[in-house]
Short mmCIF file of N, CA and C in Angstrom, two decimals:
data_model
loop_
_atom_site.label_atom_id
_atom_site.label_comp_id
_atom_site.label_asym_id
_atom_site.label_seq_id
_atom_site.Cartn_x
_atom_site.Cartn_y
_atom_site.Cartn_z
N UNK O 96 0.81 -1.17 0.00
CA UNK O 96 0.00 0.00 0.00
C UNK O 96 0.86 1.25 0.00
N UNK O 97 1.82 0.95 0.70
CA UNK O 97 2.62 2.71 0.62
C UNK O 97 3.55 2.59 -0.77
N UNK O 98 3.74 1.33 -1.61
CA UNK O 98 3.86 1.73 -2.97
C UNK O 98 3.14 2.64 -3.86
N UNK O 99 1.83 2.73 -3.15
CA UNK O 99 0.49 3.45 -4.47
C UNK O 99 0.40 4.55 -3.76
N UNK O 100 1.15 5.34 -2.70
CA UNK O 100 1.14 6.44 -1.98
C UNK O 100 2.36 7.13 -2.04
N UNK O 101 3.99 6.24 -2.07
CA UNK O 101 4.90 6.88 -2.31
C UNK O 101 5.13 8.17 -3.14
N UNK O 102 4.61 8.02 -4.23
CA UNK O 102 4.37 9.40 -5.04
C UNK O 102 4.01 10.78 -4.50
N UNK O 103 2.46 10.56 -4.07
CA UNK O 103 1.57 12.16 -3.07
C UNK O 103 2.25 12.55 -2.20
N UNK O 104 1.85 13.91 -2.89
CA UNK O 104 2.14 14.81 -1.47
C UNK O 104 0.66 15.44 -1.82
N UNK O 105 0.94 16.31 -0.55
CA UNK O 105 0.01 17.06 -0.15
C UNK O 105 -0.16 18.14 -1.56
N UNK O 106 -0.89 18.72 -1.80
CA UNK O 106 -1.35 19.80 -2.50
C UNK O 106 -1.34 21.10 -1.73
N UNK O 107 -0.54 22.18 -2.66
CA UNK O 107 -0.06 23.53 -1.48
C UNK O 107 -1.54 24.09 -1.76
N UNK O 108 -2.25 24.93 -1.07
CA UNK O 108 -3.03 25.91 -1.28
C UNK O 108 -2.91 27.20 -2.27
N UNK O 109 -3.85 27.23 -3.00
CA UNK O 109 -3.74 28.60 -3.81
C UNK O 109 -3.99 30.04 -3.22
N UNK O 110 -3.05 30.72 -3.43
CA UNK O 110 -3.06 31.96 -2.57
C UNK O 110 -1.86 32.32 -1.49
N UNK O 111 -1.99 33.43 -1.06
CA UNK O 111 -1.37 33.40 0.19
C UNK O 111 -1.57 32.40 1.72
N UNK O 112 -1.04 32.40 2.41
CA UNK O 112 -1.33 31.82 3.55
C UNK O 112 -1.89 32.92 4.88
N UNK O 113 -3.02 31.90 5.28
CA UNK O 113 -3.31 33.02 6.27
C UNK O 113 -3.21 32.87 7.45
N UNK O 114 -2.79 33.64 8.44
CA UNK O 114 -1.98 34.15 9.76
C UNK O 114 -3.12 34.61 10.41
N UNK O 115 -3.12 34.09 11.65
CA UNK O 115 -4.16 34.49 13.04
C UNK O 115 -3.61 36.08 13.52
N UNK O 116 -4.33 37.06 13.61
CA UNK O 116 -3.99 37.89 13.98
C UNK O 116 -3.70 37.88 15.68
N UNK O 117 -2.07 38.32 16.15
CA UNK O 117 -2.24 38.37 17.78
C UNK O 117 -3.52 38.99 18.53
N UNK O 118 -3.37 39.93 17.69
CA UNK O 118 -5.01 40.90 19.10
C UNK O 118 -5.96 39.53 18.95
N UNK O 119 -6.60 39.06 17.95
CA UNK O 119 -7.90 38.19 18.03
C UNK O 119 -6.92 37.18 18.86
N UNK O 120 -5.86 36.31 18.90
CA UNK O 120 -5.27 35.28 19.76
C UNK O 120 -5.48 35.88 21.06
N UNK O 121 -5.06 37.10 21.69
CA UNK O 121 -5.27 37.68 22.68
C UNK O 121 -6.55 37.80 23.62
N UNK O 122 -7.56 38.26 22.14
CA UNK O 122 -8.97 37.92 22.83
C UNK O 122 -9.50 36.74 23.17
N UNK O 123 -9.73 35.72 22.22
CA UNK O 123 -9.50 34.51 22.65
C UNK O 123 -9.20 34.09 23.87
N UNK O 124 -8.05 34.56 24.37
CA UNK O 124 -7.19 33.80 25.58
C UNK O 124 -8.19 34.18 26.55
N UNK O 125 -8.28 35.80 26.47
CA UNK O 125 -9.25 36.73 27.42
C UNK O 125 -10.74 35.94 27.65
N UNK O 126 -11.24 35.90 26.57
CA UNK O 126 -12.52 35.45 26.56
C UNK O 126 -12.88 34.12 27.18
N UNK O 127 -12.08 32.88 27.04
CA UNK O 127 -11.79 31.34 27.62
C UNK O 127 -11.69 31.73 29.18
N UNK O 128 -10.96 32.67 29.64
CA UNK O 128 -10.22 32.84 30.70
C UNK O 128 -11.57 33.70 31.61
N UNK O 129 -12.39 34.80 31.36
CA UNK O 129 -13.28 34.85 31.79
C UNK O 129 -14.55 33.45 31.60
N UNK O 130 -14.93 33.21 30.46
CA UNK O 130 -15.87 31.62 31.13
C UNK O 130 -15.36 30.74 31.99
N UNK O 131 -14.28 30.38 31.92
CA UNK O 131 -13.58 29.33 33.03
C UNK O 131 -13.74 29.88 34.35
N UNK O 132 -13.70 31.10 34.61
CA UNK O 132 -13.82 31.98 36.29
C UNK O 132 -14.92 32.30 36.64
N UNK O 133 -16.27 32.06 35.32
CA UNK O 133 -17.41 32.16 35.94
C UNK O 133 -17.66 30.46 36.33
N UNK O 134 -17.20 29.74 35.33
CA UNK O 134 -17.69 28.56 35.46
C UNK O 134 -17.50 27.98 36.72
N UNK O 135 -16.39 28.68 37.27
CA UNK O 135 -15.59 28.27 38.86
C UNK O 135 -16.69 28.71 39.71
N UNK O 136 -17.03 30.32 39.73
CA UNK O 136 -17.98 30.75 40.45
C UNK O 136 -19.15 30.33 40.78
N UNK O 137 -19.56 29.99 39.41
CA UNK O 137 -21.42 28.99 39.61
C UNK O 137 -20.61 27.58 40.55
N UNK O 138 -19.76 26.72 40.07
CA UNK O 138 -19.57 25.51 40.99
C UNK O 138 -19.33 25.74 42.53
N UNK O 139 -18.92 26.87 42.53
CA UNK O 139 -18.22 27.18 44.37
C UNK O 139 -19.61 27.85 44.70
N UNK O 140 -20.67 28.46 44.31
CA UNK O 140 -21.92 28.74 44.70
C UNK O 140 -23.21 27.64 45.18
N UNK O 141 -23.00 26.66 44.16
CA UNK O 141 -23.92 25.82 44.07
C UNK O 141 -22.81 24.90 45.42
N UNK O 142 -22.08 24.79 45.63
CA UNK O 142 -21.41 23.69 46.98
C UNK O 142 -21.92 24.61 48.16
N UNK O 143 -22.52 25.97 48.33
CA UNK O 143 -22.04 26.48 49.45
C UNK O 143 -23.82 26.40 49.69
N UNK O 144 -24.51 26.00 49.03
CA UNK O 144 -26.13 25.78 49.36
C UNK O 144 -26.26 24.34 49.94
N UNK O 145 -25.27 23.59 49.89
CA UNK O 145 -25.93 21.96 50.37
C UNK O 145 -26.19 22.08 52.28
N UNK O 146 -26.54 21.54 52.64
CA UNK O 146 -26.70 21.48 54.20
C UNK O 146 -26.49 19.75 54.17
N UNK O 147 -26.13 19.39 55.29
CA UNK O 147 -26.20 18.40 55.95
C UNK O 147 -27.61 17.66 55.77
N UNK O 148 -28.00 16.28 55.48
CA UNK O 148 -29.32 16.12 55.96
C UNK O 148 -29.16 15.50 57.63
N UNK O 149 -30.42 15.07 57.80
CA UNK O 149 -30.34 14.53 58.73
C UNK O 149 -29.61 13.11 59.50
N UNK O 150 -29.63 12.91 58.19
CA UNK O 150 -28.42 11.29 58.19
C UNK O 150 -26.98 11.58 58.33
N UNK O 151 -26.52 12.65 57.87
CA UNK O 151 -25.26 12.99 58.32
C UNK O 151 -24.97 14.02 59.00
N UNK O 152 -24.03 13.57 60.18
CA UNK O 152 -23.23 14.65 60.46
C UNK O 152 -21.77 15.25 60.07
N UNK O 153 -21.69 15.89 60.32
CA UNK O 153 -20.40 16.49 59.81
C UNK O 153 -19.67 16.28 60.98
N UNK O 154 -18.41 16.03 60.14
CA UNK O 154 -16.82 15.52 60.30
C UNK O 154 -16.02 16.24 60.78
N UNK O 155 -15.64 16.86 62.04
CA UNK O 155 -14.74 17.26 62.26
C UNK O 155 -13.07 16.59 62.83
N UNK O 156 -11.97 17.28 62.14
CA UNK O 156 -10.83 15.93 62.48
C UNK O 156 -9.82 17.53 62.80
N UNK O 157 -9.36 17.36 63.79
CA UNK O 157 -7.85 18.24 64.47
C UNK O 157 -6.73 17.53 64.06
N UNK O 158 -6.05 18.60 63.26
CA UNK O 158 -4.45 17.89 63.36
C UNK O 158 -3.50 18.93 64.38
N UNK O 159 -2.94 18.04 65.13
CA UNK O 159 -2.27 18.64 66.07
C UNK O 159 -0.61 18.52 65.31
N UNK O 160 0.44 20.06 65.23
CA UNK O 160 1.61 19.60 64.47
C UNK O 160 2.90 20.32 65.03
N UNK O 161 3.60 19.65 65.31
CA UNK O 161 4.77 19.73 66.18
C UNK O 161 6.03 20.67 65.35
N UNK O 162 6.32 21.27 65.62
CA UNK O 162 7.40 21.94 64.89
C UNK O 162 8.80 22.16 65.53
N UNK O 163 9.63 21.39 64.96
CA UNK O 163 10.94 21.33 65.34
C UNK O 163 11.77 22.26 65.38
N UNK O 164 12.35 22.89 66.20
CA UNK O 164 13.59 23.89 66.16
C UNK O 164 14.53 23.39 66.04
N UNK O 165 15.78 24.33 65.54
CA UNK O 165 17.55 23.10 65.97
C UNK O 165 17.49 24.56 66.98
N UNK O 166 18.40 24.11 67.35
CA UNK O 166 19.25 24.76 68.71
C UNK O 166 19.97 26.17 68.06
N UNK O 167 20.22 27.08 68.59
CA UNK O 167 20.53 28.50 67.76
C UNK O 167 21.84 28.09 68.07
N UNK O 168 22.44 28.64 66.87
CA UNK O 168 24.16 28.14 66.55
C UNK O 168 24.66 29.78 66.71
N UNK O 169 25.75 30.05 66.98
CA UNK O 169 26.58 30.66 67.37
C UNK O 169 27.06 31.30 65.77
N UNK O 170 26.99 32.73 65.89
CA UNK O 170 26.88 33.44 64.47
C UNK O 170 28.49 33.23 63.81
N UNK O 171 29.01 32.94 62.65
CA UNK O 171 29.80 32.72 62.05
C UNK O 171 30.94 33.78 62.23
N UNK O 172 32.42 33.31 63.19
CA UNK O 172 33.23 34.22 63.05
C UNK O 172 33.70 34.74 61.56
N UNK O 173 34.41 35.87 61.72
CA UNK O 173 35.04 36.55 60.49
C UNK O 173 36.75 36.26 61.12
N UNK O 174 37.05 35.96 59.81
CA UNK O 174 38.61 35.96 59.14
C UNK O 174 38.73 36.91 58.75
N UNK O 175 40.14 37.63 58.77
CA UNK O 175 40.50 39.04 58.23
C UNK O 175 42.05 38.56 57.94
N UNK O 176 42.40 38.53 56.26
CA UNK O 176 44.03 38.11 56.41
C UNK O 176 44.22 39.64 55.42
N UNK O 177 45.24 39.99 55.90
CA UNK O 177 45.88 41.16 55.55
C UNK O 177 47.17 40.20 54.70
N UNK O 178 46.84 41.16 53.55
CA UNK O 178 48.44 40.95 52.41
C UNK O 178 49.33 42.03 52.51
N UNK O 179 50.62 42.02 52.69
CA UNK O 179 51.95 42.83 52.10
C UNK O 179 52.20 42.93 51.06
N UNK O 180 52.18 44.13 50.29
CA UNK O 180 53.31 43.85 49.03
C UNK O 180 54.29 44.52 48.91
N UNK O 181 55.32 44.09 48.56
CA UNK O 181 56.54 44.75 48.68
C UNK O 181 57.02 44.86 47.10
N UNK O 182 57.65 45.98 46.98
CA UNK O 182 58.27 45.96 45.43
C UNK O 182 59.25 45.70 45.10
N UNK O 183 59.78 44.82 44.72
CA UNK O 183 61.34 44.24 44.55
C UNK O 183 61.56 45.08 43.37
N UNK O 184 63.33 45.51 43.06
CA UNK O 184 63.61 46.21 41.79
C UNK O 184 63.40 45.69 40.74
N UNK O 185 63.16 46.62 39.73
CA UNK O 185 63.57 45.23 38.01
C UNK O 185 64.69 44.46 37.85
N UNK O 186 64.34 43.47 37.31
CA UNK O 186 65.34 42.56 37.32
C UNK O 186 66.48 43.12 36.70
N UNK O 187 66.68 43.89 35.74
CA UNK O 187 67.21 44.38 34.81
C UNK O 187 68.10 45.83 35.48
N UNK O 188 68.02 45.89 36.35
CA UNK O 188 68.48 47.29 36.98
C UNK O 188 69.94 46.67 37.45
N UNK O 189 70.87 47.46 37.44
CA UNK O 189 72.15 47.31 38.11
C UNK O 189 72.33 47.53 39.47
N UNK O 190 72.74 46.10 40.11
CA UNK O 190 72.70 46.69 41.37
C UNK O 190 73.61 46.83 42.12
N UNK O 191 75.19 47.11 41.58
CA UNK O 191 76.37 48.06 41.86
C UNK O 191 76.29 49.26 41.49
N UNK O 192 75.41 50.03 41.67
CA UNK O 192 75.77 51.14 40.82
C UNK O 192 76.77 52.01 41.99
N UNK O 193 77.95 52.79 41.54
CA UNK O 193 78.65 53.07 42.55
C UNK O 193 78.32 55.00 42.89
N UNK O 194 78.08 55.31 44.12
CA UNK O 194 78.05 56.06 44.50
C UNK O 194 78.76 57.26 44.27
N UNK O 195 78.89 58.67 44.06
CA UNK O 195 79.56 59.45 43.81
C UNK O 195 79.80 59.69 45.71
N UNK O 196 80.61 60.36 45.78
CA UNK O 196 80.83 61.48 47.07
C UNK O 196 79.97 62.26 46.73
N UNK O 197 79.20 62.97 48.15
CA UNK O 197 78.03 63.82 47.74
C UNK O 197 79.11 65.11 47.96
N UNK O 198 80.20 65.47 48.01
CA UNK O 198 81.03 66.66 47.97
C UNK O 198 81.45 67.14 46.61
N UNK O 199 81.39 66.56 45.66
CA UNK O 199 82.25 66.60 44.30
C UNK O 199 81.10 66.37 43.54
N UNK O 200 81.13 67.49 42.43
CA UNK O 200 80.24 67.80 41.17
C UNK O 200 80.92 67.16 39.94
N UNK O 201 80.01 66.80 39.57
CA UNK O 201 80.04 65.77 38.31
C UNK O 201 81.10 67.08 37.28
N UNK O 202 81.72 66.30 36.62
CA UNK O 202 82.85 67.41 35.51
C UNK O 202 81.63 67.23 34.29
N UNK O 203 81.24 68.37 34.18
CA UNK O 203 79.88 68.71 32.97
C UNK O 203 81.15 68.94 31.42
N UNK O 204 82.35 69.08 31.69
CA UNK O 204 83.09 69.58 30.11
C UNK O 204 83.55 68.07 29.53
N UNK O 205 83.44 66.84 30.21
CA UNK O 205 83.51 65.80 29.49
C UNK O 205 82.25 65.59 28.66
N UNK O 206 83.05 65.34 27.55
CA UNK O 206 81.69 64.66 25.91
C UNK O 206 82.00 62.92 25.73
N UNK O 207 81.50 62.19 25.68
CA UNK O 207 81.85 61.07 24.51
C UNK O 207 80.65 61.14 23.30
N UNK O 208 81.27 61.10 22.17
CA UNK O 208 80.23 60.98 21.17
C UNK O 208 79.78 59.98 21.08
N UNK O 209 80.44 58.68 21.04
CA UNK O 209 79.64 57.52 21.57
C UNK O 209 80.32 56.46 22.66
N UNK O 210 79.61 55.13 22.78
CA UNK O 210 80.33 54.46 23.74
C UNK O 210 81.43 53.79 23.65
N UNK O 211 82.25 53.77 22.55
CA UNK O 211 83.12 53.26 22.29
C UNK O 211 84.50 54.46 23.19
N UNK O 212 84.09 55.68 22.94
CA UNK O 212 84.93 56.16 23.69
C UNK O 212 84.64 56.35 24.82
N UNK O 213 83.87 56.14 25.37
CA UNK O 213 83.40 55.47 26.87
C UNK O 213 84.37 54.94 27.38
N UNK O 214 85.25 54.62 29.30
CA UNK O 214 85.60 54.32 29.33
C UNK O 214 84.58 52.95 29.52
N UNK O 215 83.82 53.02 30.56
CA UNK O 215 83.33 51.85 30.32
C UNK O 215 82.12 52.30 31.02
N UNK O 216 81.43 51.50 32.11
CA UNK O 216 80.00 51.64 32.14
C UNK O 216 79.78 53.24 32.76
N UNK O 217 78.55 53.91 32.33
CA UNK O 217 78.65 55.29 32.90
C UNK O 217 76.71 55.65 33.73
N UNK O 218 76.96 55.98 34.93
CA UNK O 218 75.41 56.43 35.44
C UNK O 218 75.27 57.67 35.66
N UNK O 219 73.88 58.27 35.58
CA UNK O 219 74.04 59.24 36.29
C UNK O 219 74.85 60.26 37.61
N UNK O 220 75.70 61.05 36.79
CA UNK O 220 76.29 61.83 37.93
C UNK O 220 77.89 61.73 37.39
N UNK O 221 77.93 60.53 36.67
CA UNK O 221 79.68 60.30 36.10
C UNK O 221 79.90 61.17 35.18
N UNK O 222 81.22 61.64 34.90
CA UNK O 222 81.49 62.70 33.73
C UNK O 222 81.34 61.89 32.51
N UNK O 223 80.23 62.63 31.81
CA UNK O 223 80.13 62.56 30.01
C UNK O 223 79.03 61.25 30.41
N UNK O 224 78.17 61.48 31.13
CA UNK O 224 77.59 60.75 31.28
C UNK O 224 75.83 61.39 30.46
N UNK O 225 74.71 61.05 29.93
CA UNK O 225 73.87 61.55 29.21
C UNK O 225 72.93 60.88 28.39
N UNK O 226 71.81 60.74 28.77
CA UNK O 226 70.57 60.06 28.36
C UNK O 226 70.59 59.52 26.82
N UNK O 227 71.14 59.92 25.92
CA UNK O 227 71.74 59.34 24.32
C UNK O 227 72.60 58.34 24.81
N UNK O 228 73.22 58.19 25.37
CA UNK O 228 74.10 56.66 25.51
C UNK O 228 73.86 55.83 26.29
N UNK O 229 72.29 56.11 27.14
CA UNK O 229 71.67 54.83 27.55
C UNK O 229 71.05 54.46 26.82
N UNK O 230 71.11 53.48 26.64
CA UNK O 230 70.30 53.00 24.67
C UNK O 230 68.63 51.59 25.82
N UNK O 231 68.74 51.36 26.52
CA UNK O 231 67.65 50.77 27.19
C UNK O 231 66.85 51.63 27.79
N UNK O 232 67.64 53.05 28.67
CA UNK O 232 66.96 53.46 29.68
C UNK O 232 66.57 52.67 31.21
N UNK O 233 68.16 52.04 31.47
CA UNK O 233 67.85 51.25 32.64
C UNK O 233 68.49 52.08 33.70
N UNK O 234 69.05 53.69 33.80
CA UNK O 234 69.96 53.92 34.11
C UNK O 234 71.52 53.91 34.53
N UNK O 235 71.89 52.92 33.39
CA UNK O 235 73.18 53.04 33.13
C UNK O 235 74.29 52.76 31.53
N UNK O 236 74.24 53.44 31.59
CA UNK O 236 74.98 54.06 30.04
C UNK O 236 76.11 53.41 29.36
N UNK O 237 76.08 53.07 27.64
CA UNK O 237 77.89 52.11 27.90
C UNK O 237 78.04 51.01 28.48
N UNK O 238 76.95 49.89 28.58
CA UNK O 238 76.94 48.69 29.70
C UNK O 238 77.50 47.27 29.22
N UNK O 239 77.73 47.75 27.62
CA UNK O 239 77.88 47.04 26.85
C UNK O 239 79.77 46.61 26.62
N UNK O 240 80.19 47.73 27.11
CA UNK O 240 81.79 48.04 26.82
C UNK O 240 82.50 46.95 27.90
#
């Protein structure tokens, strides 16, 4: 049988297709949603007219219900850890650099044009010492010689 069916399909519709408008879906919802809350109302009306007959009485049952406490626990101390940080130098910094005497001014009439005539390493404060022949900017000049 699904040999003589394999072929069909469905047939599309002529035309556009047509789409439920939201507002009418909306009303809809509205409209269902008020009958259902009357329908509630007539049932909870019509229960509240029955009486008892005389053959029955009504049932009354007590539940009595115990409610457990735990024991009050002791409010959660606070931890407070304090961090240090300390700044260690760059790795890259020299850490001989040698001190001048704070009595004696640097000789400002020494030049080197470059580091080759350098005698050898030069820092701030040494004669012919000058920001062009620190080629890193680690403060110290000529490090290479």
């Amino acid at each position: 049988m699904s040999s003589q069916n394999a072929g069909w399909q469905r047939p599309e519709p002529e035309g556009p297709r047509r789409r439920w408008n939201p507002w009418l879906i909306a009303l809809l919802a509205v409209a269902g949603a008020v009958v259902a809350l009357a329908a509630l109302g007539a049932l909870i009306e019509a229960g509240e007219g029955t009486d008892p007959g005389p053959d029955e009485t009504p049932t009354v049952t007590v539940t009595e219900t115990e409610t457990a406490t735990e024991p009050a626990q002791e409010p959660p101390t606070e931890t407070v850890t304090s961090t240090a940080t300390e700044t260690a130098p760059p790795p890259d910094a020299p850490e001989d650099i040698p001190e001048e005497p704070p009595g004696d001014a640097p000789d400002t009439d020494v030049y080197y044009e470059n580091c080759d005539e350098a005698p050898g390493p030069l820092t701030p404060g040494d004669p012919g010492y000058r920001d062009e022949l620190d080629r890193d900017d680690d403060g110290v000049a000529c490090e290479a010689n």
